[in-house]
Tab-separated table of C-alpha atoms in Angstrom:
chain	number	residue	atom	x	y	z
A	42	MET	CA	-4.841	-6.301	21.104
A	43	ARG	CA	-4.754	-4.421	17.795
A	44	ASP	CA	-1.823	-2.327	16.627
A	45	ILE	CA	-1.894	0.456	14.045
A	46	ILE	CA	0.195	-0.306	10.949
A	47	LYS	CA	1.185	1.681	7.847
A	48	MET	CA	0.541	0.264	4.358
A	49	LEU	CA	2.874	1.743	1.688
A	50	SER	CA	2.023	1.663	-2.033
A	51	THR	CA	4.254	-0.203	-4.498
A	52	GLY	CA	2.970	1.967	-7.375
A	53	LYS	CA	5.283	4.087	-9.531
A	54	THR	CA	4.856	7.525	-11.105
A	55	LYS	CA	5.437	8.253	-14.786
A	56	ALA	CA	9.111	8.978	-13.924
A	57	GLU	CA	9.403	5.474	-12.329
A	58	LYS	CA	9.669	6.911	-8.792
A	59	PRO	CA	7.587	5.595	-5.840
A	60	THR	CA	4.328	7.469	-5.297
A	61	GLY	CA	4.691	7.608	-1.500
A	62	THR	CA	0.961	6.995	-1.005
A	63	PHE	CA	0.124	5.186	2.232
A	64	ARG	CA	-2.866	4.008	4.248
A	65	THR	CA	-3.169	3.111	7.911
A	66	THR	CA	-5.090	0.192	9.325
A	67	THR	CA	-5.096	-2.084	12.366
A	68	LYS	CA	-3.867	-5.644	12.713
A	69	ASN	CA	-4.231	-8.253	15.450
A	70	LYS	CA	-0.628	-8.869	16.580
A	71	LYS	CA	-1.450	-12.010	18.578
A	72	LYS	CA	-2.906	-13.955	15.625
A	73	THR	CA	-0.941	-12.559	12.667
A	74	THR	CA	2.835	-12.944	12.406
A	75	GLU	CA	3.414	-12.365	8.670
A	76	LYS	CA	3.494	-8.976	6.922
A	77	LEU	CA	0.163	-7.776	5.543
A	78	GLU	CA	-0.310	-7.125	1.790
A	79	MET	CA	-3.506	-5.753	0.196
A	80	MET	CA	-4.648	-4.392	-3.152
A	81	HIS	CA	-5.986	-0.820	-2.963
A	82	TYR	CA	-6.480	2.132	-5.282
A	83	ASP	CA	-3.529	4.554	-5.636
A	84	PRO	CA	-4.568	7.803	-7.381
A	85	ARG	CA	-0.946	8.759	-8.163
A	86	ALA	CA	0.198	5.427	-9.670
A	87	TYR	CA	0.820	5.658	-13.435
A	88	ASN	CA	-0.780	3.048	-15.682
A	89	PRO	CA	1.340	2.638	-18.869
A	90	GLU	CA	-1.418	0.666	-20.655
A	91	THR	CA	-3.907	3.540	-20.554
A	92	GLY	CA	-1.458	6.434	-20.154
A	93	LYS	CA	-3.380	7.766	-17.150
A	94	SER	CA	-2.756	8.062	-13.438
A	95	GLY	CA	-4.746	6.006	-10.945
A	96	MET	CA	-4.847	2.237	-10.641
A	97	HIS	CA	-5.100	-0.598	-8.127
A	98	VAL	CA	-1.677	-1.583	-6.776
A	99	LEU	CA	-0.253	-3.716	-3.975
A	100	PHE	CA	0.158	-2.021	-0.582
A	101	LYS	CA	2.717	-3.610	1.776
A	102	GLU	CA	3.050	-3.268	5.544
A	103	THR	CA	5.908	-1.023	6.755
A	104	LYS	CA	7.031	0.517	10.034
A	105	ILE	CA	5.258	3.595	11.349
């Protein structure tokens, strides 16, 4: 049995506010009990090193 889950970005904008970018995926509820965390590309996340938007950030599982 696979359930649909929402992955919310931990990236921040230039104004230090959350980007609100999310992805959806599926997860096997019978085998996995811990929260899922993955690295993905967020086009709205601000990178202070380069001064540009868009970088890979951590996406964490949240409620739908």
